[in-house]
Tab-separated table of C-alpha atoms in Angstrom:
chain	number	residue	atom	x	y	z
A	103	MET	CA	84.661	52.723	53.888
A	104	ILE	CA	84.399	49.297	55.572
A	105	LEU	CA	82.383	48.064	52.598
A	106	LEU	CA	85.075	49.385	50.259
A	107	LEU	CA	87.749	47.639	52.313
A	108	LYS	CA	85.936	44.316	52.086
A	109	LYS	CA	85.527	44.774	48.350
A	110	ILE	CA	89.091	45.599	47.287
A	111	VAL	CA	91.402	44.376	50.088
A	112	ASN	CA	92.490	40.794	50.556
A	113	THR	CA	91.010	40.593	54.037
A	114	SER	CA	92.177	37.021	54.605
A	115	LYS	CA	95.775	38.090	54.071
A	116	LEU	CA	95.273	41.148	56.306
A	117	LEU	CA	93.812	39.098	59.149
A	118	GLU	CA	96.530	36.479	58.835
A	119	ALA	CA	99.241	39.157	59.062
A	120	CYS	CA	97.777	40.742	62.200
A	121	SER	CA	96.128	37.873	64.063
A	122	THR	CA	99.411	36.894	65.734
A	123	VAL	CA	101.971	39.693	65.942
A	124	ASP	CA	105.486	38.758	67.051
A	125	GLN	CA	106.611	41.292	69.644
A	126	LEU	CA	110.309	40.622	68.969
A	127	LYS	CA	110.164	40.743	65.169
A	128	GLU	CA	107.377	43.164	64.221
A	129	CYS	CA	109.259	46.378	65.007
A	130	CYS	CA	112.286	45.424	62.896
A	131	ARG	CA	110.695	43.248	60.212
A	132	PRO	CA	107.106	44.520	60.002
A	133	ILE	CA	104.410	42.185	58.782
A	134	CYS	CA	101.190	43.498	60.282
A	135	GLN	CA	102.248	47.136	59.823
A	136	HIS	CA	102.948	46.576	56.129
A	137	ALA	CA	99.615	44.801	55.691
A	138	ILE	CA	97.759	47.705	57.308
A	139	THR	CA	99.580	50.300	55.216
A	140	ASP	CA	99.001	48.319	52.030
A	141	ALA	CA	95.277	48.018	52.777
A	142	ALA	CA	95.057	51.741	53.574
A	143	LEU	CA	96.823	52.606	50.300
A	144	GLN	CA	94.370	50.476	48.342
A	145	ILE	CA	91.375	52.098	50.031
A	146	SER	CA	92.678	55.649	49.653
A	147	GLY	CA	93.591	55.141	46.006
A	148	ARG	CA	90.213	53.675	45.113
A	149	GLN	CA	88.297	56.328	47.074
A	150	MET	CA	90.196	59.139	45.368
A	151	MET	CA	89.365	57.596	41.990
A	152	ILE	CA	85.691	57.499	42.974
A	153	ASN	CA	85.819	61.134	44.082
A	154	ASN	CA	87.472	62.183	40.811
A	155	ASN	CA	84.911	60.286	38.744
A	156	GLU	CA	82.114	61.937	40.664
A	157	ASN	CA	83.803	65.348	40.309
A	158	VAL	CA	83.921	65.838	44.046
A	159	ALA	CA	85.656	69.177	44.516
A	160	GLN	CA	87.864	69.107	47.612
A	161	GLU	CA	91.390	69.829	48.695
A	162	VAL	CA	92.873	66.688	50.210
A	163	ASN	CA	95.938	66.364	52.393
A	164	TYR	CA	97.022	62.918	51.257
A	165	THR	CA	98.828	62.125	54.519
A	166	ASP	CA	95.707	62.862	56.553
A	167	TYR	CA	93.617	60.952	54.028
A	168	LEU	CA	95.885	57.910	54.294
A	169	ASN	CA	95.772	58.071	58.091
A	170	ASP	CA	91.977	58.143	57.951
A	171	CYS	CA	92.095	55.013	55.806
A	172	LYS	CA	94.446	53.369	58.317
A	173	GLY	CA	91.812	54.142	60.927
A	174	VAL	CA	89.305	52.209	58.845
A	175	VAL	CA	91.681	49.242	58.709
A	176	TYR	CA	92.217	49.339	62.480
A	177	SER	CA	88.455	49.493	62.971
A	178	TYR	CA	88.008	46.453	60.750
A	179	LEU	CA	90.707	44.514	62.608
A	180	SER	CA	89.203	45.378	65.983
A	181	LYS	CA	85.893	43.883	64.849
A	182	LYS	CA	87.286	40.766	63.191
A	183	LEU	CA	90.032	39.789	65.636
A	184	SER	CA	89.305	38.540	69.127
A	185	PHE	CA	89.611	41.172	71.848
A	186	GLU	CA	92.825	39.603	73.143
A	187	ALA	CA	94.418	39.363	69.680
A	188	ALA	CA	93.471	42.929	68.728
A	189	ASN	CA	94.588	44.326	72.091
A	190	THR	CA	97.953	42.574	71.866
A	191	ALA	CA	98.521	43.541	68.233
A	192	PHE	CA	97.677	47.219	68.729
A	193	ARG	CA	99.917	47.491	71.795
A	194	ILE	CA	102.833	45.965	69.932
A	195	LEU	CA	102.305	48.254	66.921
A	196	SER	CA	102.121	51.235	69.265
A	197	SER	CA	105.332	50.092	70.954
A	198	CYS	CA	107.111	49.947	67.596
A	199	LYS	CA	106.241	53.585	66.881
A	200	VAL	CA	106.882	54.943	70.389
A	201	ASN	CA	110.278	53.259	70.783
A	202	LYS	CA	111.753	54.311	67.444
A	203	VAL	CA	113.268	57.545	68.739
A	204	CYS	CA	114.373	59.298	71.908
A	205	PRO	CA	111.660	61.788	72.959
A	206	LEU	CA	113.983	63.856	75.165
A	207	THR	CA	115.420	67.236	74.214
A	208	PHE	CA	119.169	67.653	74.722
A	209	LYS	CA	120.676	71.113	74.939
A	210	GLU	CA	124.287	71.598	73.899
A	211	PRO	CA	126.381	69.819	76.605
A	212	SER	CA	129.289	72.274	76.361
A	213	GLU	CA	129.966	72.341	80.114
A	214	VAL	CA	130.034	68.544	80.317
A	215	ILE	CA	132.368	68.357	77.324
A	216	ALA	CA	134.721	70.949	78.841
A	217	ALA	CA	134.837	69.103	82.186
A	218	CYS	CA	135.133	65.581	80.759
A	219	ARG	CA	137.055	65.858	77.476
A	220	ASN	CA	140.447	64.702	78.854
A	221	VAL	CA	139.189	62.477	81.664
A	222	ALA	CA	140.538	58.929	81.863
A	223	ALA	CA	139.697	58.138	85.499
A	224	PRO	CA	136.833	59.100	87.844
A	225	SER	CA	136.797	62.883	88.162
A	226	PRO	CA	134.658	64.817	90.691
A	227	SER	CA	134.391	67.858	88.396
A	228	CYS	CA	133.412	65.755	85.370
A	229	CYS	CA	130.849	63.685	87.258
A	230	SER	CA	129.423	66.789	88.933
A	231	SER	CA	128.934	68.470	85.573
A	232	LEU	CA	127.429	65.318	84.060
A	233	ASN	CA	125.063	64.793	86.996
A	234	THR	CA	123.911	68.410	86.829
A	235	TYR	CA	123.150	68.049	83.129
A	236	ILE	CA	121.274	64.765	83.629
A	237	ALA	CA	119.293	66.295	86.501
A	238	GLY	CA	117.825	68.692	83.942
A	239	ILE	CA	116.908	65.812	81.634
A	240	GLN	CA	115.136	64.054	84.502
A	241	LYS	CA	112.543	66.832	84.664
A	242	GLN	CA	111.265	66.198	81.142
A	243	MET	CA	109.177	63.018	81.057
A	244	LEU	CA	108.804	59.339	81.816
A	245	ILE	CA	110.295	57.219	79.059
A	246	THR	CA	110.371	53.515	78.228
A	247	ASN	CA	113.322	51.199	78.734
A	248	LYS	CA	114.004	51.056	74.974
A	249	GLN	CA	113.758	54.834	74.664
A	250	ALA	CA	116.278	55.126	77.488
A	251	ILE	CA	118.776	52.995	75.554
A	252	ILE	CA	118.394	55.236	72.507
A	253	CYS	CA	118.541	58.439	74.589
A	254	ALA	CA	121.684	57.336	76.433
A	255	SER	CA	123.371	56.424	73.146
A	256	LEU	CA	122.266	59.683	71.520
A	257	PHE	CA	123.617	61.813	74.356
A	258	GLY	CA	126.811	59.764	74.456
A	259	SER	CA	127.285	60.394	70.717
A	260	MET	CA	126.909	64.136	71.316
A	261	LEU	CA	129.647	63.931	73.944
A	262	ARG	CA	131.904	61.905	71.632
A	263	VAL	CA	131.442	64.469	68.862
A	264	GLY	CA	132.627	67.070	71.380
A	265	GLY	CA	135.767	65.054	72.116
A	266	VAL	CA	134.756	62.994	75.168
A	267	MET	CA	136.040	59.549	74.218
A	268	THR	CA	136.102	57.915	77.654
A	269	ASN	CA	132.974	56.099	78.839
A	270	ILE	CA	131.979	58.630	81.477
A	271	TYR	CA	128.715	56.789	82.103
A	272	GLU	CA	130.802	54.027	83.650
A	273	LEU	CA	133.130	56.426	85.453
A	274	CYS	CA	130.222	58.356	86.957
A	275	ASP	CA	127.825	55.425	87.527
A	276	VAL	CA	125.135	56.613	85.122
A	277	ASP	CA	122.313	54.111	84.673
A	278	LEU	CA	119.471	53.793	82.192
A	279	LYS	CA	116.900	54.896	84.736
A	280	ASP	CA	118.784	58.174	85.216
A	281	PHE	CA	117.351	59.385	81.896
A	282	SER	CA	113.745	59.230	83.105
A	283	ILE	CA	111.751	61.144	85.700
A	284	GLN	CA	112.883	60.505	89.268
A	285	ALA	CA	110.408	59.906	92.081
A	286	TYR	CA	110.810	60.476	95.787
A	287	GLY	CA	114.086	62.259	95.037
A	288	GLN	CA	116.136	59.128	94.378
A	289	GLN	CA	114.462	56.418	92.313
A	290	GLY	CA	114.069	56.515	88.563
A	291	CYS	CA	111.269	54.797	86.719
A	292	LEU	CA	111.375	53.410	83.198
A	293	LEU	CA	108.121	52.355	81.603
A	294	ARG	CA	107.910	49.000	79.900
A	295	SER	CA	108.438	49.106	76.152
A	296	LEU	CA	105.036	47.523	75.565
A	297	PRO	CA	102.195	49.898	76.571
A	298	ALA	CA	100.591	48.798	79.830
A	299	ASP	CA	97.415	49.837	81.578
A	300	VAL	CA	97.452	52.849	83.869
A	301	VAL	CA	95.069	52.678	86.815
A	302	PHE	CA	93.576	55.810	88.370
A	303	ASP	CA	92.699	55.986	92.042
A	304	ASN	CA	91.031	59.052	93.577
A	305	SER	CA	93.332	58.999	96.601
A	306	SER	CA	96.707	58.044	95.130
A	307	GLY	CA	96.427	59.271	91.541
A	308	PHE	CA	97.769	57.236	88.630
A	309	SER	CA	99.352	53.867	89.307
A	310	PHE	CA	101.612	52.113	86.816
A	311	THR	CA	104.396	49.554	86.854
A	312	CYS	CA	108.039	50.416	86.374
A	313	ASP	CA	110.406	48.178	84.482
A	314	LEU	CA	114.184	47.906	84.423
A	315	SER	CA	114.437	49.872	87.669
A	316	ASP	CA	117.705	48.328	88.824
A	317	ASN	CA	121.124	49.799	88.201
A	318	ILE	CA	121.614	48.735	84.610
A	319	ALA	CA	124.449	50.722	83.096
A	320	ALA	CA	123.685	53.215	80.337
A	321	PRO	CA	125.268	52.099	77.036
A	322	TRP	CA	128.172	54.200	75.783
A	323	PRO	CA	128.191	54.517	71.968
A	324	SER	CA	130.983	52.965	69.965
A	325	SER	CA	131.017	55.766	67.396
A	326	THR	CA	130.294	59.470	67.047
A	327	SER	CA	127.446	58.883	64.604
A	328	ILE	CA	124.284	60.312	66.131
A	329	THR	CA	122.024	58.751	63.489
A	330	SER	CA	123.434	55.212	63.568
A	331	MET	CA	121.698	54.058	66.757
A	332	SER	CA	119.060	51.407	66.099
A	333	LEU	CA	117.620	48.661	68.247
A	334	CYS	CA	117.287	46.657	65.027
A	335	ALA	CA	120.973	46.762	64.098
A	336	PRO	CA	122.481	43.241	63.990
A	337	GLU	CA	125.291	44.246	66.295
A	338	MET	CA	122.976	45.909	68.828
A	339	SER	CA	122.708	44.113	72.145
A	340	LEU	CA	120.719	45.113	75.179
A	341	PRO	CA	122.509	45.799	78.486
A	342	ALA	CA	123.204	42.752	80.623
A	343	LEU	CA	120.704	41.836	83.286
A	344	PRO	CA	121.622	43.115	86.760
A	345	THR	CA	123.855	40.895	88.848
A	346	SER	CA	123.212	40.011	92.454
A	347	GLN	CA	125.306	43.011	93.462
A	348	THR	CA	123.104	45.484	91.647
A	349	LEU	CA	119.959	43.981	93.120
A	350	LYS	CA	120.909	45.409	96.511
A	351	ASN	CA	119.852	48.946	95.614
A	352	ILE	CA	116.812	50.379	97.342
A	353	GLY	CA	114.836	50.946	94.137
A	354	CYS	CA	111.977	48.839	92.803
A	355	ASN	CA	112.904	45.197	92.325
A	356	SER	CA	113.345	43.676	88.895
A	357	ALA	CA	110.032	41.857	89.009
A	358	GLY	CA	108.300	45.200	88.755
A	359	VAL	CA	106.744	46.972	91.729
A	360	GLY	CA	103.640	49.091	91.576
A	361	PHE	CA	104.961	52.632	91.315
A	362	LEU	CA	102.536	55.242	92.616
A	363	VAL	CA	102.863	58.825	91.523
A	364	ILE	CA	100.336	61.600	92.031
A	365	ILE	CA	100.301	63.026	88.544
A	366	PHE	CA	96.861	64.175	87.591
A	367	SER	CA	97.916	65.361	84.153
A	368	PHE	CA	99.777	62.218	83.083
A	369	PHE	CA	98.644	60.392	79.985
A	370	ILE	CA	100.287	57.673	77.914
A	371	CYS	CA	99.515	58.633	74.327
A	372	SER	CA	100.579	56.106	71.724
A	373	THR	CA	98.803	57.177	68.578
A	374	LEU	CA	98.712	54.371	66.083
A	375	LEU	CA	97.788	56.494	63.130
A	376	TYR	CA	100.833	58.766	63.074
């Protein structure tokens, strides 16, 4: 397959597209991703023609076949690019795929809607219901900072559809980190959007670095559209950086503190092929 790639793909153009991947632009205006897909399409199309000409009898799932061809392209890039360039590019491409959607599952928030529908000021019953609901979400998984933005907006849209028009995140002090797993009972941890290394130690378990661990407010959606949320939308802006007041919380500082958790079954899986 590598020989076929070299024969039919413009490898110079492929290497140019992926040698320097822009972390800020690639996810919204893909260059390297398009080059990889285009190369994989060329390889898969030519290989299927060869198989047909040779009367190779086989049932092919074209999606799986295309993914196999993408694997060939990734293999080629890993050999031709420097280790640093390939490592950076693959992490950014993985980040683009992982941070497209919210991975959390939200059950129908009927109790939250009932308690918060007509709230215009801080309400103990509304905040209690909201906190109980979010406590259930916190048991699901660690998520990245960008996933947290999407998850908060998605859940907020569900509440708006149910008639909750007031920003109850603000009324009840809900932060981005509240949508991820909590450690030591109090502190939430958001993973960085770009995949980072996880270190295993026999005594302490897996060690990784949290990001955005300060009290950055969860964004309340401006509409009821659940499908309109996109980090690539022109009008989309990330939450403001924490002020000096919010830096007084007892969580990890904004520079990123090593966050140790004994989780022997934790893996960060960012599959590039799917």
